[in-house]
Short mmCIF file of C-alpha atoms in Angstrom, two decimals:
data_model
loop_
_atom_site.label_atom_id
_atom_site.label_comp_id
_atom_site.label_asym_id
_atom_site.label_seq_id
_atom_site.Cartn_x
_atom_site.Cartn_y
_atom_site.Cartn_z
CA MET A 38 105.91 106.80 98.92
CA ASP A 39 107.54 108.88 102.42
CA GLY A 40 111.48 105.95 102.56
CA LEU A 41 110.54 104.27 99.00
CA LEU A 42 110.22 107.26 96.14
CA ILE A 43 111.78 109.71 98.30
CA ASN A 44 114.43 110.01 100.73
CA SER A 45 112.04 112.49 103.64
CA GLU A 46 112.44 110.63 106.46
CA ILE A 47 116.37 111.55 107.59
CA TYR A 48 114.14 115.15 107.12
CA TRP A 49 111.11 113.75 108.99
CA LYS A 50 113.31 113.11 111.30
CA GLN A 51 115.32 116.05 111.23
CA PHE A 52 111.93 117.90 112.07
CA GLU A 53 110.27 116.28 114.58
CA ALA A 54 113.14 116.54 115.96
CA GLU A 55 112.25 120.20 116.92
CA MET A 56 108.16 120.00 116.45
CA PHE A 57 108.61 116.86 119.20
CA PRO A 58 110.20 119.06 122.73
CA ALA A 59 108.27 122.16 120.93
CA LEU A 60 104.91 119.81 122.42
CA GLY A 61 106.69 119.18 125.52
CA ILE A 62 107.33 115.22 123.74
CA ALA A 63 110.44 114.13 124.42
CA TYR A 64 111.53 112.36 121.28
CA THR A 65 112.86 109.23 121.88
CA ASP A 66 114.30 106.39 119.71
CA GLN A 67 111.19 105.06 121.83
CA LEU A 68 109.69 107.47 120.26
CA LYS A 69 111.00 107.57 116.78
CA GLN A 70 109.86 103.51 116.02
CA ASP A 71 106.38 103.72 118.62
CA ILE A 72 105.41 106.40 114.73
CA LEU A 73 106.63 104.50 112.35
CA GLY A 74 104.84 103.60 109.31
CA SER A 75 102.11 105.61 111.28
CA ASN A 76 98.98 108.20 110.32
CA ILE A 77 98.43 111.21 111.98
CA ILE A 78 95.18 109.66 113.80
CA ASP A 79 97.26 106.71 115.28
CA ILE A 80 99.95 108.80 116.02
CA THR A 81 98.23 111.10 117.98
CA LYS A 82 96.62 107.49 119.23
CA ILE A 83 100.21 106.75 120.09
CA ILE A 84 100.77 110.01 121.58
CA GLN A 85 98.05 109.94 124.36
CA GLU A 86 98.75 107.06 125.75
CA LYS A 87 102.06 107.05 125.62
CA TYR A 88 103.54 110.18 126.02
CA ASP A 89 100.88 113.22 126.74
CA SER A 90 97.40 111.60 127.08
CA ASN A 91 96.24 115.69 126.96
CA ILE A 92 97.64 116.54 123.45
CA THR A 93 94.82 117.47 121.17
CA TYR A 94 94.34 115.22 117.34
CA GLU A 95 94.12 119.22 116.19
CA THR A 96 97.45 120.43 117.98
CA ILE A 97 99.27 116.77 116.41
CA GLN A 98 97.72 117.67 112.96
CA SER A 99 98.77 121.63 113.13
CA ALA A 100 102.36 120.59 114.06
CA PHE A 101 103.36 118.24 111.77
CA ASP A 102 101.88 120.36 108.67
CA GLY A 103 104.01 122.41 110.39
CA ILE A 104 106.85 121.02 109.16
CA ALA A 105 105.56 118.94 106.07
CA SER A 106 106.12 121.71 103.30
CA LYS A 107 109.53 122.17 104.28
CA VAL A 108 110.51 118.08 104.53
CA TYR A 109 109.20 117.76 100.97
CA ALA A 110 111.38 121.09 99.67
CA SER A 111 114.56 119.19 101.06
CA SER A 112 113.73 115.59 100.10
CA GLU A 113 115.38 113.82 96.61
CA PHE A 114 114.43 110.43 95.56
CA MET A 115 115.79 107.15 96.76
CA PRO A 116 118.14 105.60 94.18
CA GLY A 117 116.94 104.17 91.56
CA ALA A 118 112.98 105.58 92.33
CA LYS A 119 112.10 108.46 89.65
CA LYS A 120 114.44 105.76 86.76
CA LEU A 121 110.91 103.63 88.03
CA LEU A 122 108.66 105.30 87.93
CA ASP A 123 109.85 107.41 84.16
CA GLU A 124 109.56 103.88 83.19
CA LEU A 125 106.64 102.03 84.80
CA LYS A 126 105.24 105.46 83.28
CA ALA A 127 106.32 104.83 79.45
CA ALA A 128 105.21 101.53 79.90
CA GLY A 129 101.20 102.64 79.70
CA VAL A 130 101.57 100.88 83.55
CA PRO A 131 99.05 102.46 86.73
CA MET A 132 100.41 103.59 89.82
CA ALA A 133 98.62 104.05 92.68
CA ILE A 134 100.10 105.76 96.17
CA GLY A 135 98.31 104.23 98.81
CA SER A 136 99.49 106.57 102.01
CA SER A 137 99.72 106.94 105.77
CA ALA A 138 100.91 110.85 104.60
CA CYS A 139 97.52 113.48 104.50
CA LEU A 140 96.74 113.84 101.36
CA PRO A 141 97.63 117.48 100.96
CA TRP A 142 101.20 116.45 102.36
CA ILE A 143 100.91 113.58 99.47
CA GLU A 144 100.91 116.59 97.08
CA LEU A 145 102.94 118.84 98.20
CA CYS A 146 105.23 115.33 97.77
CA LEU A 147 104.21 114.81 94.23
CA ASP A 148 104.63 118.76 93.49
CA ALA A 149 108.02 119.01 94.65
CA MET A 150 108.95 116.08 92.84
CA ASN A 151 107.57 116.93 89.88
CA ILE A 152 105.52 113.55 89.46
CA GLN A 153 101.94 114.53 90.42
CA ASP A 154 100.68 113.21 86.33
CA TYR A 155 102.07 109.38 87.27
CA PHE A 156 99.62 108.80 89.34
CA GLU A 157 96.03 107.33 88.48
CA VAL A 158 94.48 106.41 92.35
CA VAL A 159 96.29 108.91 94.79
CA CYS A 160 94.99 106.95 98.33
CA SER A 161 95.63 108.66 101.99
CA THR A 162 94.86 106.47 104.89
CA ALA A 163 94.92 109.87 107.15
CA THR A 164 92.61 111.92 104.99
CA MET A 165 90.02 109.15 103.47
CA GLN A 166 89.46 107.49 107.25
CA LEU A 167 91.22 104.70 106.62
CA PRO A 168 92.62 101.81 109.12
CA GLY A 169 95.60 102.86 108.76
CA LYS A 170 98.70 100.44 107.65
CA PRO A 171 99.22 96.88 108.64
CA ASP A 172 95.74 97.41 108.04
CA PRO A 173 95.89 96.84 104.11
CA ALA A 174 92.58 99.24 103.42
CA VAL A 175 94.26 102.08 101.56
CA TYR A 176 95.66 99.04 99.42
CA ASN A 177 92.45 97.37 98.80
CA LEU A 178 90.93 100.74 98.22
CA CYS A 179 93.47 101.59 95.33
CA MET A 180 93.58 97.90 94.31
CA GLU A 181 89.02 99.09 93.65
CA LYS A 182 89.90 102.77 91.70
CA LEU A 183 92.05 100.82 89.99
CA ALA A 184 89.82 98.26 89.07
CA VAL A 185 92.36 95.44 89.66
CA THR A 186 92.77 92.36 91.41
CA PRO A 187 95.60 91.01 94.33
CA GLN A 188 97.40 89.21 91.41
CA GLU A 189 97.96 91.60 89.02
CA VAL A 190 99.69 94.56 91.26
CA VAL A 191 102.83 94.68 93.15
CA ILE A 192 103.00 96.60 96.19
CA PHE A 193 106.10 98.86 97.17
CA GLU A 194 106.43 98.91 100.56
CA ASP A 195 109.60 100.18 102.73
CA SER A 196 108.26 99.25 107.06
CA HIS A 197 107.03 96.11 108.62
CA THR A 198 103.34 98.35 109.48
CA GLY A 199 102.77 98.61 105.60
CA TYR A 200 104.56 95.12 104.38
CA MET A 201 101.61 93.60 107.04
CA ALA A 202 99.23 95.85 105.34
CA ALA A 203 100.98 94.57 101.50
CA LEU A 204 101.27 91.23 102.70
CA ASN A 205 96.84 90.91 103.77
CA SER A 206 95.33 93.10 100.52
#
């Protein structure tokens, strides 16, 4: 979703640049790389292991929740994404979202972009307590809910961790 359907990555980085220092964590290029494509559970683990062992999941979740609505209100479709979605929908192709984003953030995005009715299935590694990407669990669950096999599916990804999840599903 983020960085693939919508151009939200620049806004996540913009608002994270304010959020992390407010939490007492320097927003470095290494931190950006460490958390790219990760769900909120894995981001918390990364922060605890590498940056601040005392920070809690609730603190991280609350901070990200505070910026999510700003991110999705600012975002726009990636070039060609809306056209592709429209064509797939018109052709009756079932679509799913398998994201590391929390379900409320996915809903914010779908509402902001007015594409709530495009997806038969929406799965979140964070909200559904699934292992984060590169584990293929989110894609496997999407396929199960759509009642399709991997041979019938095309998965679009924009991060290495997502690509590995897709490759292993």
